Coordinates of C-alpha atoms and ligand atoms in Angstrom, one line a residue:
X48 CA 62.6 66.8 104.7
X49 CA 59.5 66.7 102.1
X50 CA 57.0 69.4 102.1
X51 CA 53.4 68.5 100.8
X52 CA 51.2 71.2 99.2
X53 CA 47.3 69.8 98.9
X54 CA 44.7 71.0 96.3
X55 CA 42.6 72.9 98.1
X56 CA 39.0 70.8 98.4
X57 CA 36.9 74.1 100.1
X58 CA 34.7 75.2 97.1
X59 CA 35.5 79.4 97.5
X60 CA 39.3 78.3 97.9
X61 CA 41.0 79.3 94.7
X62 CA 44.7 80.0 96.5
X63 CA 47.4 77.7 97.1
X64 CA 49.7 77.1 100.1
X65 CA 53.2 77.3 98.1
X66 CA 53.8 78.7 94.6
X67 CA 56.5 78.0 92.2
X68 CA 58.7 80.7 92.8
X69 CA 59.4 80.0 96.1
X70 CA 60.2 76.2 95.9
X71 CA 63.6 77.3 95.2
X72 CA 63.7 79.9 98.4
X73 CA 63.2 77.1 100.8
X74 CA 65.5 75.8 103.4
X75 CA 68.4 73.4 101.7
X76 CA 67.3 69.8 102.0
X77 CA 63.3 70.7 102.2
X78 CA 61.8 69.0 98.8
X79 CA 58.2 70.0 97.2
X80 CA 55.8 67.5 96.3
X81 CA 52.8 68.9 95.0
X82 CA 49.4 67.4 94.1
X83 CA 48.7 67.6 90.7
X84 CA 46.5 70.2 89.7
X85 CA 47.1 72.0 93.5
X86 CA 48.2 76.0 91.9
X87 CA 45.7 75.2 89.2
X88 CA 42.9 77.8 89.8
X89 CA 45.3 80.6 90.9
X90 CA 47.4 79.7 87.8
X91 CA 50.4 78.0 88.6
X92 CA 50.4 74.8 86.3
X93 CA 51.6 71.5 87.1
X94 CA 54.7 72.3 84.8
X95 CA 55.4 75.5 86.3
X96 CA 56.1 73.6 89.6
X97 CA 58.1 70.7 88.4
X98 CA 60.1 73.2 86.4
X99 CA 60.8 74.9 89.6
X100 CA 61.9 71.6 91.4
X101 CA 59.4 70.5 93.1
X102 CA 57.9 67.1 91.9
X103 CA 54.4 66.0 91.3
X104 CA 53.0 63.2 93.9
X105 CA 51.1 62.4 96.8
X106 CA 51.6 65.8 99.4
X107 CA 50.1 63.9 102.7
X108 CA 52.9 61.9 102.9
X109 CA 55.3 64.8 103.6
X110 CA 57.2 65.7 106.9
X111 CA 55.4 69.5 106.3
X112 CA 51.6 69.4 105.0
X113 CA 51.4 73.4 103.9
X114 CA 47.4 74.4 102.9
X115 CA 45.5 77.3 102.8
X116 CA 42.0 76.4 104.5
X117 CA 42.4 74.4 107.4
X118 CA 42.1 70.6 106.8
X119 CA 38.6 69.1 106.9
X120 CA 37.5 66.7 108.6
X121 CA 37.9 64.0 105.6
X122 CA 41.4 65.1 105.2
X123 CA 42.3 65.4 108.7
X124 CA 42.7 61.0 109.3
X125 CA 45.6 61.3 106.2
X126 CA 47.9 62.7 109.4
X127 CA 50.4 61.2 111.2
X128 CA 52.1 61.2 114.2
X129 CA 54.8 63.8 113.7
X130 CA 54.1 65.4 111.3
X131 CA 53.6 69.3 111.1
X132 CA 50.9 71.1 109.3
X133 CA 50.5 74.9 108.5
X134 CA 47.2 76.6 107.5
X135 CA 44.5 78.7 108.3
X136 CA 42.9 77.7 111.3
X137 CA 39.5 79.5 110.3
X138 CA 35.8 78.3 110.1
X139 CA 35.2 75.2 111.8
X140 CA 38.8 74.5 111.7
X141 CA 38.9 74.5 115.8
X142 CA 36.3 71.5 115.8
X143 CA 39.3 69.4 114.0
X144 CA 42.4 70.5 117.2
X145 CA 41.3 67.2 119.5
X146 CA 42.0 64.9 116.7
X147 CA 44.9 66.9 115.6
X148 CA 46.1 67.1 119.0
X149 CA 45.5 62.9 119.8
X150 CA 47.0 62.2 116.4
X151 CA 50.3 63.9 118.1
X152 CA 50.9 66.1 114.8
X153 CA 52.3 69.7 115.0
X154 CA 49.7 72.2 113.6
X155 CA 50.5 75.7 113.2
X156 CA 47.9 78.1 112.8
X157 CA 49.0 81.0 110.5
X158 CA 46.3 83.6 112.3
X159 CA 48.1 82.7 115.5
X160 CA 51.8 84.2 114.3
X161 CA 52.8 86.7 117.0
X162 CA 52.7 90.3 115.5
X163 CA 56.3 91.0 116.4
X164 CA 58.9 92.7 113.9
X165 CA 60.6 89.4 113.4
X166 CA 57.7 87.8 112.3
X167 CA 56.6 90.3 109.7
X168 CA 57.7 87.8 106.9
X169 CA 55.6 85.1 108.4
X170 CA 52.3 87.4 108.9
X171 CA 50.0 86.0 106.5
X172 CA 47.2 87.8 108.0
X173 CA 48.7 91.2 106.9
X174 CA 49.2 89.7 103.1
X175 CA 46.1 88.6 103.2
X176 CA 44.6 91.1 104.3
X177 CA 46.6 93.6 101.6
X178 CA 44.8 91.9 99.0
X179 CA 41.2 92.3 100.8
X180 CA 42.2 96.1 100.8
X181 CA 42.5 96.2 97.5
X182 CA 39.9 94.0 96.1
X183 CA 37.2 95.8 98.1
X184 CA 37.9 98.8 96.5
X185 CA 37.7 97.2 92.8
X186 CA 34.8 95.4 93.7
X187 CA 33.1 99.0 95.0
X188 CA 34.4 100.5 91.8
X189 CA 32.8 97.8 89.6
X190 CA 29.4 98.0 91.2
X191 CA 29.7 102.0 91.5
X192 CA 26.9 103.6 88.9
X193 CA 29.2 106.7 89.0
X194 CA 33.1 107.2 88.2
X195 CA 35.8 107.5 90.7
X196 CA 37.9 110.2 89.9
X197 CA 36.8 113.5 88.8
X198 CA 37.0 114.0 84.9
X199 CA 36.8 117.1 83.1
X200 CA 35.1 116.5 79.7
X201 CA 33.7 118.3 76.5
X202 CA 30.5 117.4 78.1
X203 CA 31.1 118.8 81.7
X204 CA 32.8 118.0 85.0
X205 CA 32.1 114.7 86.7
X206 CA 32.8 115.3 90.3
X207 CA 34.8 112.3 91.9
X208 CA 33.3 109.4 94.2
X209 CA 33.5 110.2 98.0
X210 CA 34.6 107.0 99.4
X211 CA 34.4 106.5 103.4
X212 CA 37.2 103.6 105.1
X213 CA 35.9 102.2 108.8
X214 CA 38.7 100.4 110.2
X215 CA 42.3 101.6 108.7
X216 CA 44.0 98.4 109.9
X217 CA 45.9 96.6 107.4
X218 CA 43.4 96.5 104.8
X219 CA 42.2 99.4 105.1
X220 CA 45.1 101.0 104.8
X221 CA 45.3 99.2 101.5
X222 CA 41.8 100.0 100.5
X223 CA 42.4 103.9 101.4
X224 CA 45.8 103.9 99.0
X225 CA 43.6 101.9 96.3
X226 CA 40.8 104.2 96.4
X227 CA 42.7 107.4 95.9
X228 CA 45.1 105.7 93.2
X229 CA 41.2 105.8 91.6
X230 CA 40.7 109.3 91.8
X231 CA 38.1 109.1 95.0
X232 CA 38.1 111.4 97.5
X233 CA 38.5 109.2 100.5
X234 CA 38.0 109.6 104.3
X235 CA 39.0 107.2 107.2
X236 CA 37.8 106.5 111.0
X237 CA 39.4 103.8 113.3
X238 CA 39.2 104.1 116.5
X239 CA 42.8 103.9 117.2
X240 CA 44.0 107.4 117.5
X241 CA 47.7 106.5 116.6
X242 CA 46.0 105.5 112.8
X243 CA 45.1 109.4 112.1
X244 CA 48.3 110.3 110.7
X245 CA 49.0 107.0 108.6
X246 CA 45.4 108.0 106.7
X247 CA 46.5 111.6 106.6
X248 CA 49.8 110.4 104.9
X249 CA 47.6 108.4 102.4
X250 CA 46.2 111.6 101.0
X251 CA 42.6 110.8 103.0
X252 CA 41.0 112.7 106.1
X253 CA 40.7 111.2 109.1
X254 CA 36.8 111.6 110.8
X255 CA 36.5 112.9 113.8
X256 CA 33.4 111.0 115.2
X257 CA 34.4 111.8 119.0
X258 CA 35.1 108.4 119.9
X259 CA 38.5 107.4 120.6
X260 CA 39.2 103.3 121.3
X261 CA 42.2 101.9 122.9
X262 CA 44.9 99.8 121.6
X263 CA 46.6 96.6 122.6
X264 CA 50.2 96.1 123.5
X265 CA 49.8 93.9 119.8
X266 CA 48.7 97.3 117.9
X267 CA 45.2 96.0 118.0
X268 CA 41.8 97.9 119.1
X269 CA 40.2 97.4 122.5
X270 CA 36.6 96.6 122.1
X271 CA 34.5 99.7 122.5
X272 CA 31.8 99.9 125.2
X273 CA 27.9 99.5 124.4
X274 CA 27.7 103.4 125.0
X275 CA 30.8 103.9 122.9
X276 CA 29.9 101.8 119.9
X277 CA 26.7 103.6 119.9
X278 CA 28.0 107.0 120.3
X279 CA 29.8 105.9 117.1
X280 CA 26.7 104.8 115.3
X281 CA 25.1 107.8 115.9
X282 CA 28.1 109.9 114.3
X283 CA 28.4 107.9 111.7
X284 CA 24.7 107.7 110.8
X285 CA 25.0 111.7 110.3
X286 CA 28.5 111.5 108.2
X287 CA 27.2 108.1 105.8
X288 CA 24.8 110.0 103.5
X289 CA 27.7 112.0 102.1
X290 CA 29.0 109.0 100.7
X291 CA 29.2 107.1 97.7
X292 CA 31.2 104.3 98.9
X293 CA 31.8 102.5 102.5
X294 CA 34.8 99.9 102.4
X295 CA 34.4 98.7 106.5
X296 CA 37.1 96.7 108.1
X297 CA 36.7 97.1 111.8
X298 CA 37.5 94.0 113.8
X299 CA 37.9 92.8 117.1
X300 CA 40.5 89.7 117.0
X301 CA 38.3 86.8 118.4
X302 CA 35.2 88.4 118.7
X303 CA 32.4 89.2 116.3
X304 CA 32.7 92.3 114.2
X305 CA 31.2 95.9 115.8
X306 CA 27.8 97.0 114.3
X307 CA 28.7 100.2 113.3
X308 CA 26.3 100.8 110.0
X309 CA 22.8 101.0 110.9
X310 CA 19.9 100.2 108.3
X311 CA 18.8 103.3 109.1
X312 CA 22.2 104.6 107.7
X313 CA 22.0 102.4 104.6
X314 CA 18.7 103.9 103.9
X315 CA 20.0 107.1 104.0
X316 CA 22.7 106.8 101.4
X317 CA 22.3 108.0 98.2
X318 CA 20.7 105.4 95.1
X319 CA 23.3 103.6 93.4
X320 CA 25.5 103.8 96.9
X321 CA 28.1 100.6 97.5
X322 CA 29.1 98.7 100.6
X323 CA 31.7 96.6 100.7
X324 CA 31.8 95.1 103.8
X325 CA 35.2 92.9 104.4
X326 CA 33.9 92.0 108.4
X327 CA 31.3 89.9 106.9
X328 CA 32.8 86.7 107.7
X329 CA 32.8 87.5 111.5
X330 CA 29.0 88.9 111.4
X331 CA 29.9 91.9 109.3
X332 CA 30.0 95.6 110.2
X333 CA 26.8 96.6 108.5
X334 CA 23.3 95.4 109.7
X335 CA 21.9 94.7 106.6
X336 CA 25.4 92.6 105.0
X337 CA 24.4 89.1 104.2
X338 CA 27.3 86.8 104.8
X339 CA 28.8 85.4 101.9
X340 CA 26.2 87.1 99.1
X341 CA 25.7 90.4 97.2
X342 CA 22.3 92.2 98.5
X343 CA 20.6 95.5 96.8
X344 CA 18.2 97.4 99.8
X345 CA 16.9 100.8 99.0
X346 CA 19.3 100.9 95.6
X347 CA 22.3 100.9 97.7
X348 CA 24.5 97.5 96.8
X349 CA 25.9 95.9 99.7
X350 CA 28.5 93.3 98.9
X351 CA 29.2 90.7 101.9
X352 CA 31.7 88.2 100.0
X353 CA 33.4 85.7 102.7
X354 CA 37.4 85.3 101.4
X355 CA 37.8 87.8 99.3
X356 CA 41.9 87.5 98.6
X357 CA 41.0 83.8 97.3
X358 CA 39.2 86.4 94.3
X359 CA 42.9 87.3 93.8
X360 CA 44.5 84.0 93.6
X361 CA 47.8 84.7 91.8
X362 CA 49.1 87.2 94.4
X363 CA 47.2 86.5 97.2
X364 CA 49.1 83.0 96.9
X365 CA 52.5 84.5 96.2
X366 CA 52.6 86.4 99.6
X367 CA 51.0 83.7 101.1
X368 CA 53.4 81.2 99.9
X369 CA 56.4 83.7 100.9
X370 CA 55.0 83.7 104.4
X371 CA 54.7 80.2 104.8
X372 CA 58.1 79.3 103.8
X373 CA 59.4 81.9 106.0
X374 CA 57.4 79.6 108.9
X375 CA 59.0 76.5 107.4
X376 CA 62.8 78.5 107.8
X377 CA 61.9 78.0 111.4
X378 CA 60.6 75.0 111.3
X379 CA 63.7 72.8 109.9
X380 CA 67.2 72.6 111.1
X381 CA 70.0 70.6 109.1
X382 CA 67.5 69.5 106.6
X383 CA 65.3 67.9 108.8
X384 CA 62.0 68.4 110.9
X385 CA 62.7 70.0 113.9
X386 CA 61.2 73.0 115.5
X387 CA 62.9 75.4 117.6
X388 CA 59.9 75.3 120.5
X389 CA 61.6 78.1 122.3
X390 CA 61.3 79.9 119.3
X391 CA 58.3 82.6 120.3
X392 CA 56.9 82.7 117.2
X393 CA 57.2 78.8 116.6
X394 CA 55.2 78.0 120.0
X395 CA 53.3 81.2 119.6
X396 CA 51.9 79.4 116.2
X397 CA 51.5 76.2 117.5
X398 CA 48.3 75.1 118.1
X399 CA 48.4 71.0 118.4
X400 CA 51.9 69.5 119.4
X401 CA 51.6 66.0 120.6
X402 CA 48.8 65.4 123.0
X403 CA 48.1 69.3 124.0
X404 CA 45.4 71.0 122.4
X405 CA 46.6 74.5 123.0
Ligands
LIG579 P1 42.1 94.0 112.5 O1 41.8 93.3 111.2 O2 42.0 93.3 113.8 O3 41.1 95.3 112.6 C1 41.0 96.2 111.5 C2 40.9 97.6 112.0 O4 39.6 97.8 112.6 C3 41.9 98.0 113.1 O5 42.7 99.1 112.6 C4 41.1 98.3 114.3 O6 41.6 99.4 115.1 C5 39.8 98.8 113.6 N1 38.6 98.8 114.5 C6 38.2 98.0 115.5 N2 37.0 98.4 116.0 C7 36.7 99.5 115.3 C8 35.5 100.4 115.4 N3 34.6 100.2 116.3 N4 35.5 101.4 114.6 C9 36.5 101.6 113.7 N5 37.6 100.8 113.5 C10 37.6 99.8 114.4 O7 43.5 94.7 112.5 P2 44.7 94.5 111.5 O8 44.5 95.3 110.3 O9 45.0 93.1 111.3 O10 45.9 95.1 112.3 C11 45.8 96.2 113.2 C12 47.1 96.7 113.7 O11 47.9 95.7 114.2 C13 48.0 97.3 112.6 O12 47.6 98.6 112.2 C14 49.3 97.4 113.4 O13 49.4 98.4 114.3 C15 49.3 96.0 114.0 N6 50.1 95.1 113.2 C16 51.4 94.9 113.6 C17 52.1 94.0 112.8 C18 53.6 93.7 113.2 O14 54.2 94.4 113.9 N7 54.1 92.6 112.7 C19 51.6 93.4 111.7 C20 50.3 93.7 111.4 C21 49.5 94.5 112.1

């Protein structure tokens, strides 16, 4: 079986689907063929892969097509019947399922692995998501006018940065832990009560804004209620001014990201503030977050970059590449392309498989 890894063509897309160092973790039987140039910008080199075994070539004419972005529509008539594909559904990637679906190929769609135990390998949102963590917190840090940790000088004290985390999910449990590596002294609302004692365990205080959400069977929150979601405004709007730094992360899986910064609560933070607000791709958590861009209102920076772990490229691919050839373990039996469809998180994944659009 032959496993393809494209150069990514999306113009923020500096990650690649498969790295060299796990060419050699794949299934017996499953060969690489990379395009050249494909681990380029998150510096893997051509040689670096054919060292590993993998060989340089045309990767659309593989049994497996593994990409990070979701195929456009260009690249999507290079499929053939049969053949599987593994990416990142995101963006417009929906509008390209029909003629996925009538091309008969297998897609599986890396947002749509079941969060269950066995699948923890797989879950590419979580590594993904690790990165974000961290990388919001260095990008807060970079654009922070003050230090983070407190230092004790000939000069005088500096007190430390007072960093707040809405949404202590996966990345922001990662920003929370990179924050306070920094010296910050951080704080931390979800509104998943069970989340209060992984923050406290991080060294951080857990708010108490009053508002308590619900949680799926799938760990995730329940979308609060308008009264709810502006009860938490309102508690939040008294608690932002303390703050130096806001990382938010609150999401709702499918829908668009809760409001919970107000411009009123921007304007109330101190000059030389930061937001970094990692929701901005779904709409954002702050009002004033312009997707995709870096805005300054009332001297407090508010930084809305859209795929933030492709601003990591080396390790954001590595766990990414680990999860996908965990996907491809399930995906091949005897060396050849054949997917276990019983397989909960194989079907769970699928979104295209012959003439269904799922
Ligand atoms: P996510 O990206 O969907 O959301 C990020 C966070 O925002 C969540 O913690 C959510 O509770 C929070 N949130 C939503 N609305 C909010 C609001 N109004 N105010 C404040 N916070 C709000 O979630 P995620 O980080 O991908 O994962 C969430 C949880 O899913 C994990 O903590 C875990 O329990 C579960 N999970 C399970 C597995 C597994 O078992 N394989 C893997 C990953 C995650």
């Amino acid at each position: 079986m032959r496993l393809g890894v494209p150069k990514e063509t999306a113009p923020d897309e500096r990650r690649v689907a498969l790295v060299p160092e796990t060419v050699g973790r794949l299934p017996e039987g499953v060969e690489v063929v990379v395009e050249a140039g494909a681990g380029e910008s998150a510096s893997f080199g051509d040689d670096a892969y054919r060292s590993a075994g993998a060989a340089i070539g045309d990767p659309w004419a593989a049994d497996v097509v593994a990409k990070v972005a979701w195929p456009s529509s260009t690249e999507v008539p290079r499929f053939r019947s049969g053949q599987a594909l593994i990416g990142f559904l995101g963006g417009s990637g929906a509008e390209t399922l029909p003629a996925l679906a009538e091309a008969a190929v297998h897609a599986f769609a890396l947002e749509s692995i079941p969060r269950i135990t066995r699948a923890q390998p797989i879950d590419a949102l979580s590594s993904q998501a690790t990165v974000a963590g961290y990388k919001a917190v260095l990008l807060a840090a970079d654009r922070l006018p003050r230090f983070f940790p407190m230092l004790t000088t000939a000069a005088g004290t500096i007190a430390p940065a007072k960093v707040l985390v809405i949404g202590a999910g996966v990345a922001g449990l990662q920003a929370i832990a990179t924050a306070r590596r920094l010296g910050a002294v951080v704080s931390a609302f979800d509104v998943r009560p069970a989340v209060a004692e992984q923050v406290r365990s991080l060294g951080a205080t857990f708010l108490d804004l009053g508002v308590e959400g619900e949680e799926t069977e799938g760990g995730y929150a329940r979308e609060l209620t308008p009264e709810q979601q502006a009860a938490q405004q309102d508690a939040l709007q008294q608690r932002i001014p303390q703050f130096d730094v806001l990382v938010t992360t609150a999401a709702i899986p499918g829908r668009p990201a809760p409001k919970l910064v107000t411009e009123a609560a921007v304007r109330a933070m101190p000059p030389g503030a930061v937001i970094v607000d990692l929701a901005a791709e779904t709409g954002g958590n702050c009002e004033l977050t312009q997707r995709g861009s870096e805005v300054v209102e009332g001297g407090v920076t508010i930084v809305g970059f859209t795929n933030v772990p492709s601003l990591m490229p080396t390790h954001a691919s590595q766990l990414l590449s680990r999860n996908v050839a965990a996907l491809v373990a399930l995906l091949v039996r005897d060396g050849e392309l054949k997917p276990d469809w019983d397989d909960e998180i194989v079907a769970g994944s699928c979104v295209t498989r012959e003439a269904v659009v799922a």
